[in-house]
Short mmCIF file of C-alpha atoms in Angstrom, two decimals:
data_model
loop_
_atom_site.label_atom_id
_atom_site.label_comp_id
_atom_site.label_asym_id
_atom_site.label_seq_id
_atom_site.Cartn_x
_atom_site.Cartn_y
_atom_site.Cartn_z
CA MET A 201 -18.15 -156.84 -43.98
CA THR A 202 -17.92 -153.70 -45.94
CA ALA A 203 -15.56 -150.64 -45.07
CA PRO A 204 -17.76 -147.73 -44.20
CA TYR A 205 -16.61 -145.42 -46.94
CA ALA A 206 -16.13 -148.01 -49.61
CA GLY A 207 -16.63 -146.31 -52.92
CA LEU A 208 -15.96 -142.78 -51.75
CA LYS A 209 -13.61 -141.17 -54.06
CA VAL A 210 -11.32 -138.39 -52.35
CA ILE A 211 -8.49 -136.29 -53.98
CA GLU A 212 -5.78 -134.91 -51.42
CA LEU A 213 -4.18 -131.71 -52.34
CA ALA A 214 -2.59 -131.52 -48.83
CA ARG A 215 0.97 -132.02 -47.25
CA VAL A 216 2.61 -131.93 -43.93
CA LEU A 217 0.16 -133.13 -41.35
CA ALA A 218 -3.20 -131.81 -40.55
CA GLY A 219 -4.71 -132.27 -44.37
CA PRO A 220 -3.19 -135.86 -44.84
CA TRP A 221 -4.32 -136.96 -41.49
CA ILE A 222 -7.99 -136.30 -43.01
CA GLY A 223 -6.87 -138.35 -46.05
CA GLN A 224 -5.59 -141.25 -43.71
CA THR A 225 -8.46 -141.53 -41.74
CA LEU A 226 -10.89 -141.50 -44.44
CA ALA A 227 -8.61 -143.97 -46.24
CA ASP A 228 -8.96 -146.41 -43.19
CA LEU A 229 -12.44 -146.05 -43.22
CA GLY A 230 -12.54 -147.62 -46.75
CA ALA A 231 -12.37 -144.40 -49.06
CA GLU A 232 -10.11 -144.01 -52.18
CA VAL A 233 -7.71 -141.49 -51.56
CA ILE A 234 -5.41 -140.20 -54.41
CA LYS A 235 -2.73 -138.05 -53.07
CA VAL A 236 -1.61 -135.36 -55.64
CA GLU A 237 1.91 -134.27 -54.87
CA SER A 238 4.38 -131.82 -56.38
CA PRO A 239 7.19 -133.35 -58.40
CA ASP A 240 9.39 -132.57 -55.15
CA GLY A 241 6.64 -134.40 -53.00
CA ASP A 242 5.29 -134.10 -49.60
CA ASP A 243 7.57 -132.15 -47.78
CA THR A 244 7.39 -134.55 -44.56
CA ARG A 245 8.96 -137.40 -47.18
CA LYS A 246 12.27 -135.72 -46.23
CA TRP A 247 11.75 -135.00 -42.37
CA GLY A 248 14.09 -137.61 -40.87
CA PRO A 249 15.86 -139.43 -39.71
CA PRO A 250 14.38 -141.94 -39.13
CA PHE A 251 14.02 -143.11 -42.74
CA ILE A 252 12.35 -146.19 -44.18
CA GLU A 253 14.03 -147.73 -47.23
CA ARG A 254 11.59 -149.96 -49.48
CA PRO A 255 11.46 -151.30 -52.94
CA LEU A 256 9.04 -149.89 -55.50
CA PRO A 257 7.12 -151.66 -58.27
CA ASP A 258 9.08 -150.05 -61.17
CA GLY A 259 12.04 -151.90 -59.66
CA GLY A 260 13.65 -148.65 -57.57
CA THR A 261 13.85 -147.97 -54.13
CA GLU A 262 12.43 -145.18 -52.25
CA ARG A 263 13.98 -143.78 -48.99
CA VAL A 264 11.25 -141.96 -46.95
CA ALA A 265 10.90 -140.19 -43.55
CA ALA A 266 9.01 -142.48 -40.93
CA TYR A 267 7.00 -139.02 -40.36
CA PHE A 268 5.62 -139.25 -43.89
CA HIS A 269 4.23 -142.85 -43.23
CA SER A 270 2.38 -141.60 -40.08
CA ALA A 271 0.00 -139.84 -41.95
CA ASN A 272 -0.41 -141.20 -45.29
CA ARG A 273 -1.12 -144.89 -45.02
CA GLY A 274 -3.65 -146.43 -48.00
CA LYS A 275 -3.38 -144.06 -50.40
CA THR A 276 -1.97 -143.70 -53.78
CA SER A 277 0.11 -140.90 -55.30
CA VAL A 278 0.05 -138.96 -58.22
CA VAL A 279 2.53 -136.19 -59.37
CA CYS A 280 1.08 -132.91 -60.80
CA ASP A 281 2.90 -129.68 -61.63
CA PHE A 282 -0.09 -127.13 -61.78
CA ARG A 283 1.95 -125.18 -63.99
CA ASP A 284 1.65 -127.96 -66.82
CA ALA A 285 -1.49 -127.73 -68.68
CA ASP A 286 -2.06 -131.46 -69.15
CA ASP A 287 -1.37 -132.00 -65.64
CA LEU A 288 -3.87 -129.46 -64.51
CA ALA A 289 -6.36 -130.78 -66.95
CA ARG A 290 -5.90 -134.53 -65.61
CA LEU A 291 -6.33 -133.38 -62.15
CA LYS A 292 -9.40 -131.12 -62.99
CA ALA A 293 -11.00 -134.67 -64.59
CA LEU A 294 -10.34 -136.19 -61.43
CA ILE A 295 -11.97 -133.72 -59.35
CA ALA A 296 -15.08 -133.82 -61.59
CA GLU A 297 -15.88 -137.42 -60.51
CA ALA A 298 -14.55 -136.92 -56.95
CA ASP A 299 -16.80 -136.83 -53.71
CA VAL A 300 -14.03 -135.19 -51.41
CA LEU A 301 -11.23 -132.79 -52.05
CA ILE A 302 -8.97 -131.88 -49.14
CA GLU A 303 -6.61 -128.92 -49.63
CA ASN A 304 -4.52 -126.90 -47.31
CA PHE A 305 -2.80 -124.19 -49.65
CA LYS A 306 -2.52 -120.64 -48.59
CA VAL A 307 -6.10 -118.76 -48.49
CA GLY A 308 -6.38 -118.02 -52.23
CA GLY A 309 -3.70 -119.75 -53.68
CA LEU A 310 -5.47 -122.31 -55.63
CA ALA A 311 -7.51 -119.95 -57.52
CA LYS A 312 -5.08 -118.89 -60.30
CA TYR A 313 -5.24 -122.78 -61.12
CA GLY A 314 -8.78 -122.77 -61.11
CA LEU A 315 -8.61 -125.32 -57.82
CA ASP A 316 -10.36 -122.81 -55.46
CA TYR A 317 -13.60 -124.00 -54.08
CA ALA A 318 -15.98 -121.69 -56.44
CA SER A 319 -14.28 -123.37 -59.71
CA CYS A 320 -14.27 -126.81 -58.49
CA ALA A 321 -18.10 -126.58 -57.25
CA ALA A 322 -18.87 -125.29 -60.57
CA LEU A 323 -17.00 -128.36 -62.18
CA ASN A 324 -18.60 -130.70 -59.61
CA PRO A 325 -21.46 -129.18 -57.67
CA ARG A 326 -21.54 -132.65 -55.51
CA LEU A 327 -18.13 -132.11 -54.33
CA VAL A 328 -17.20 -131.62 -50.52
CA TYR A 329 -14.26 -129.35 -50.30
CA ALA A 330 -12.23 -129.38 -47.22
CA SER A 331 -10.19 -126.34 -46.57
CA VAL A 332 -7.42 -126.63 -43.79
CA SER A 333 -5.25 -123.19 -43.24
CA GLY A 334 -3.82 -121.65 -40.29
CA PHE A 335 -6.52 -119.20 -39.53
CA GLY A 336 -9.72 -119.69 -41.45
CA GLN A 337 -11.06 -118.59 -45.01
CA ASP A 338 -11.77 -114.96 -43.47
CA GLY A 339 -10.92 -112.65 -40.74
CA PRO A 340 -7.91 -110.23 -40.47
CA ARG A 341 -5.10 -113.27 -40.31
CA LYS A 342 -6.43 -115.31 -42.94
CA HIS A 343 -3.24 -114.77 -45.14
CA GLN A 344 -0.89 -115.67 -42.46
CA PRO A 345 0.91 -118.75 -42.81
CA GLY A 346 0.12 -121.31 -40.05
CA TYR A 347 2.06 -124.19 -37.97
CA ASP A 348 1.21 -126.34 -35.19
CA PHE A 349 4.09 -124.90 -32.99
CA MET A 350 3.07 -121.23 -33.75
CA ALA A 351 -0.71 -122.19 -33.17
CA GLN A 352 -0.29 -123.89 -29.85
CA GLY A 353 1.59 -120.52 -28.64
CA MET A 354 -1.34 -118.32 -29.95
CA THR A 355 -4.03 -120.51 -28.69
CA GLY A 356 -2.90 -120.40 -25.00
CA ILE A 357 -2.39 -124.10 -24.66
CA MET A 358 1.41 -123.37 -24.36
CA ASP A 359 0.59 -121.01 -21.36
CA LEU A 360 -1.25 -123.68 -19.69
CA THR A 361 1.46 -126.61 -20.08
CA GLY A 362 4.73 -126.70 -18.22
CA ASP A 363 6.20 -126.01 -14.63
CA PRO A 364 4.66 -122.88 -13.36
CA ASP A 365 8.29 -121.27 -12.53
CA GLY A 366 9.58 -122.63 -16.13
CA GLU A 367 8.94 -121.56 -19.69
CA PRO A 368 5.62 -122.43 -21.46
CA GLN A 369 5.95 -125.58 -23.36
CA LYS A 370 4.51 -127.20 -26.27
CA ILE A 371 2.91 -130.63 -26.57
CA GLY A 372 5.30 -133.35 -27.70
CA VAL A 373 3.40 -134.01 -30.84
CA ALA A 374 1.63 -131.58 -33.40
CA TRP A 375 -1.41 -131.68 -31.38
CA ILE A 376 -3.36 -129.16 -33.08
CA ASP A 377 -2.61 -130.40 -36.42
CA ILE A 378 -3.81 -133.74 -35.52
CA LEU A 379 -7.18 -132.22 -34.03
CA THR A 380 -7.53 -130.00 -36.67
CA GLY A 381 -7.45 -133.09 -39.04
CA LEU A 382 -9.99 -134.95 -36.93
CA HIS A 383 -12.25 -131.86 -37.20
CA GLY A 384 -11.85 -131.97 -40.70
CA VAL A 385 -13.05 -135.38 -40.71
CA ILE A 386 -15.95 -134.56 -38.88
CA GLY A 387 -16.85 -131.69 -41.18
CA VAL A 388 -16.41 -133.72 -44.05
CA GLN A 389 -18.78 -136.35 -42.47
CA ALA A 390 -21.28 -133.71 -42.16
CA ALA A 391 -21.32 -132.34 -45.58
CA LEU A 392 -21.52 -135.71 -46.94
CA ALA A 393 -24.50 -136.24 -44.74
CA ALA A 394 -26.08 -132.74 -45.83
CA ARG A 395 -25.37 -133.68 -49.50
CA GLU A 396 -27.56 -136.87 -48.81
CA ARG A 397 -30.43 -134.46 -48.37
CA THR A 398 -29.86 -131.72 -50.61
CA GLY A 399 -27.62 -133.23 -53.65
CA ARG A 400 -25.05 -130.56 -53.10
CA GLY A 401 -21.66 -130.56 -51.76
CA GLN A 402 -20.33 -127.56 -50.00
CA GLN A 403 -16.96 -126.06 -48.59
CA VAL A 404 -15.72 -127.00 -44.82
CA ASP A 405 -13.47 -124.72 -43.53
CA VAL A 406 -11.32 -125.62 -40.37
CA SER A 407 -8.29 -123.92 -39.06
CA LEU A 408 -5.38 -124.49 -36.48
CA MET A 409 -6.35 -121.37 -34.38
CA GLU A 410 -9.93 -122.04 -34.16
CA THR A 411 -9.40 -125.63 -33.16
CA GLY A 412 -6.63 -124.81 -30.58
CA VAL A 413 -9.21 -122.49 -28.85
CA GLY A 414 -12.22 -124.67 -29.57
CA VAL A 415 -10.85 -127.41 -27.58
CA LEU A 416 -9.64 -125.56 -24.32
CA ALA A 417 -12.70 -126.83 -22.91
CA ASN A 418 -13.01 -126.00 -19.38
CA GLN A 419 -9.78 -123.69 -19.30
CA ALA A 420 -12.06 -121.72 -21.68
CA MET A 421 -14.86 -121.68 -19.53
CA ASN A 422 -12.95 -120.90 -16.61
CA TYR A 423 -11.89 -117.74 -17.94
CA LEU A 424 -15.43 -116.86 -19.70
CA VAL A 425 -16.97 -117.37 -16.36
CA SER A 426 -14.64 -115.74 -13.93
CA GLY A 427 -12.56 -113.06 -16.18
CA ALA A 428 -9.52 -114.73 -14.51
CA ALA A 429 -7.28 -116.17 -17.15
CA PRO A 430 -5.82 -119.61 -16.04
CA THR A 431 -2.15 -120.27 -16.11
CA ARG A 432 0.00 -123.11 -15.95
CA MET A 433 0.00 -125.22 -13.09
CA GLY A 434 2.60 -127.94 -13.99
CA ASN A 435 0.63 -131.40 -13.69
CA ALA A 436 -2.01 -130.05 -11.25
CA HIS A 437 -5.71 -129.60 -12.29
CA PRO A 438 -7.34 -126.24 -12.08
CA ASN A 439 -10.73 -127.66 -11.05
CA LEU A 440 -10.19 -130.90 -9.21
CA VAL A 441 -7.99 -132.04 -6.17
CA PRO A 442 -5.95 -134.38 -5.74
CA TYR A 443 -5.52 -134.79 -9.59
CA LYS A 444 -1.87 -134.76 -10.35
CA VAL A 445 1.68 -136.76 -10.48
CA PHE A 446 2.74 -137.75 -7.20
CA PRO A 447 6.21 -139.34 -6.19
CA VAL A 448 6.69 -143.02 -5.31
CA ALA A 449 9.63 -144.73 -4.03
CA ASP A 450 11.06 -145.46 -7.47
CA GLY A 451 9.51 -142.84 -9.78
CA HIS A 452 5.99 -141.20 -10.37
CA VAL A 453 2.48 -142.16 -10.66
CA ILE A 454 -0.49 -140.05 -11.68
CA ILE A 455 -3.53 -140.18 -9.24
CA ALA A 456 -6.90 -138.75 -10.43
CA THR A 457 -9.46 -138.47 -8.18
CA GLY A 458 -12.76 -137.31 -9.92
CA ASN A 459 -15.05 -137.78 -6.84
CA ASP A 460 -15.92 -137.53 -3.09
CA ARG A 461 -15.95 -141.76 -2.91
CA GLN A 462 -12.66 -142.01 -4.84
CA PHE A 463 -11.02 -139.42 -2.29
CA ARG A 464 -12.37 -141.35 0.69
CA ALA A 465 -11.02 -144.10 -0.71
CA LEU A 466 -7.69 -142.81 -1.29
CA CYS A 467 -7.22 -141.49 2.10
CA ALA A 468 -7.96 -144.88 3.67
CA ALA A 469 -5.72 -146.64 1.35
CA LEU A 470 -2.80 -144.09 2.31
CA GLY A 471 -3.33 -143.84 6.03
CA LEU A 472 -4.47 -140.36 5.75
CA ASP A 473 -7.98 -140.63 7.91
CA ARG A 474 -7.19 -137.29 9.38
CA PHE A 475 -8.66 -135.83 6.14
CA LEU A 476 -12.16 -138.07 6.42
CA THR A 477 -12.98 -135.81 9.41
CA ASP A 478 -11.83 -132.42 8.50
CA ALA A 479 -14.55 -130.36 6.98
CA ARG A 480 -12.24 -128.42 4.90
CA PHE A 481 -11.72 -131.62 2.74
CA ALA A 482 -15.43 -132.67 2.70
CA ASP A 483 -16.02 -131.82 -1.03
CA ASN A 484 -13.80 -131.00 -4.18
CA ALA A 485 -14.24 -127.30 -3.69
CA GLY A 486 -12.72 -127.41 -0.23
CA ARG A 487 -9.77 -129.54 -1.53
CA VAL A 488 -9.44 -127.06 -4.13
CA ALA A 489 -9.25 -124.44 -1.53
CA HIS A 490 -6.60 -126.35 0.57
CA ARG A 491 -4.84 -128.05 -2.08
CA GLY A 492 -1.12 -127.44 -0.83
CA GLU A 493 -1.84 -129.23 2.12
CA LEU A 494 -3.66 -132.05 0.94
CA CYS A 495 -1.19 -132.63 -1.78
CA ASP A 496 1.62 -132.54 0.38
CA ALA A 497 0.50 -135.10 2.73
CA ILE A 498 -0.35 -137.57 -0.31
CA SER A 499 2.90 -137.12 -1.49
CA GLY A 500 4.69 -137.77 1.78
CA ALA A 501 2.66 -141.12 2.07
CA THR A 502 3.01 -142.38 -1.65
CA ALA A 503 6.78 -141.85 -1.54
CA GLU A 504 7.11 -144.65 0.70
CA VAL A 505 5.71 -147.24 -1.71
CA GLU A 506 7.05 -148.69 -4.88
CA LYS A 507 5.10 -147.82 -7.87
CA ALA A 508 3.56 -151.39 -8.97
CA ALA A 509 2.43 -152.02 -5.48
CA LEU A 510 0.82 -148.65 -5.25
CA ILE A 511 -0.85 -149.08 -8.63
CA GLU A 512 -2.10 -152.58 -7.42
CA ARG A 513 -3.52 -151.08 -4.16
CA LEU A 514 -5.48 -148.15 -5.37
CA THR A 515 -6.82 -150.16 -8.84
CA ALA A 516 -8.39 -152.37 -6.50
CA LEU A 517 -10.03 -149.74 -4.68
CA GLY A 518 -11.17 -148.46 -7.71
CA ILE A 519 -8.95 -145.29 -7.64
CA PRO A 520 -8.03 -143.99 -10.89
CA VAL A 521 -4.07 -144.33 -10.91
CA GLY A 522 -1.45 -145.14 -13.48
CA PRO A 523 2.18 -145.01 -14.54
CA ILE A 524 3.79 -142.12 -16.79
CA ASN A 525 4.90 -144.58 -19.88
CA THR A 526 7.52 -143.81 -22.14
CA VAL A 527 6.17 -144.11 -25.85
CA ALA A 528 7.71 -147.56 -26.25
CA GLU A 529 5.98 -148.59 -23.00
CA ALA A 530 2.83 -147.16 -24.13
CA ILE A 531 2.99 -149.05 -27.63
CA ASP A 532 4.20 -152.33 -26.21
CA ASP A 533 1.44 -152.33 -23.53
CA PRO A 534 -0.48 -155.63 -23.46
CA GLN A 535 -4.05 -153.70 -23.79
CA MET A 536 -2.63 -152.21 -27.22
CA ALA A 537 -1.60 -155.70 -28.23
CA ALA A 538 -5.04 -156.89 -27.56
CA ARG A 539 -6.47 -154.32 -29.47
CA GLY A 540 -4.31 -154.47 -32.38
CA MET A 541 -3.00 -150.96 -32.58
CA VAL A 542 0.30 -151.73 -33.99
CA ILE A 543 -0.14 -152.59 -37.79
CA ARG A 544 2.32 -153.40 -40.32
CA PRO A 545 0.80 -152.93 -43.67
CA GLU A 546 3.16 -154.17 -46.57
CA GLY A 547 5.83 -154.82 -43.88
CA ILE A 548 5.97 -151.06 -42.85
CA PRO A 549 4.84 -150.44 -39.01
CA GLY A 550 2.24 -148.15 -38.10
CA VAL A 551 -0.23 -147.29 -35.47
CA ARG A 552 -4.03 -148.00 -37.01
CA THR A 553 -6.81 -145.01 -36.63
CA PRO A 554 -8.43 -145.85 -33.13
CA ILE A 555 -11.77 -146.62 -34.53
CA ARG A 556 -13.76 -149.74 -34.47
CA LEU A 557 -17.07 -150.76 -35.53
CA SER A 558 -19.11 -153.66 -34.69
CA ASP A 559 -20.64 -154.06 -38.17
CA ALA A 560 -17.95 -152.84 -40.57
CA GLU A 561 -14.47 -153.06 -41.17
CA THR A 562 -11.84 -150.59 -41.55
CA VAL A 563 -8.98 -150.91 -43.89
CA SER A 564 -5.24 -150.57 -42.81
CA GLY A 565 -3.74 -153.01 -45.12
CA ARG A 566 -2.15 -150.55 -47.34
CA ALA A 567 1.25 -148.79 -46.70
CA SER A 568 1.92 -145.17 -47.65
CA PRO A 569 2.47 -144.70 -51.39
CA GLY A 570 5.71 -144.32 -53.32
CA LEU A 571 5.93 -140.67 -54.99
CA GLY A 572 4.05 -141.07 -58.21
CA GLN A 573 3.43 -144.72 -58.06
CA GLY A 574 -0.52 -144.24 -58.38
CA LYS A 575 -2.88 -143.90 -61.55
CA TRP A 576 -4.65 -140.99 -62.94
CA ALA A 577 -7.96 -142.30 -62.15
CA PHE A 578 -10.08 -143.75 -59.39
CA GLY A 579 -10.50 -147.58 -59.13
CA GLU A 580 -6.94 -147.94 -60.78
CA ARG A 581 -4.77 -148.70 -57.87
CA SER A 582 -1.03 -149.77 -58.84
#
């Protein structure tokens, strides 16, 4: 089987996470991705500990942060100083034959080198040019720098996350960076599909702030419909009850009922039959209105049962229930082993792109590149 993007030529002028995530996803889908780095390399090469030390083809060794390896699998790397005329000329020669360019420089920052979208499109009209920024290519904030932490604060997700009596909380990974990268991949794919019809490339414009607001989903609609801004509720759900963390004798579990059948089964399983005949709890709207009374009763019942026993009991009844795993427990889960989620390209551990295709293969066999270890041409991997 052939990888879906075999033969696709991608230049990555991006660093840190959102832009490189686009490049890594395309690489895992078979594209040839040349990562163009400054002489100092991508910032995340130094974002450790932990670090990975490995030998390089030239006989030297390299010590690079695990963070870098999380977003740069499958690429090659060349070093380019934009201020050097020869380096810039070689880069433009690459652009002339590329299908996709990914960049996450400040808005307007590449124009002085002739690497902005207009200049690159003139050089290669079929080029799909993906721009990742904090706030987008226009608008009053376009020149402001953007970072995931700031975006989580500005887009409302931190005001929805954490204990209602505590401070707002960010999500434990760079959530908006990752989602922006995935939206960037979708944008690139859409532009490539359009190119098949028109013969022309175009600019893909994705930003952290728009991504963060764009994935607020039901919470955004709750505000738009009601006019009331939702706020953080800890582990409770604004629209569903019971749907939260509950105590057990040896820790906590998540119970997430999504319909009346599941709720009735839960009450029967926990000996809470009184709620089955109480009209206040007959439907979800009533349960939302009386969440305190109901959740207190469920907590009292679950607190008497050990986690494994409760999960087994409720799972057998088709009630959504699960543990709160550590990162180690999640990665080491037998389901992840069965699905081959942990990979070790060239001996370096990683987590594969979570896409499986029935009639095409994905490529996860190449590790992240050493700084400048690639070739200044497509089809000439070192």
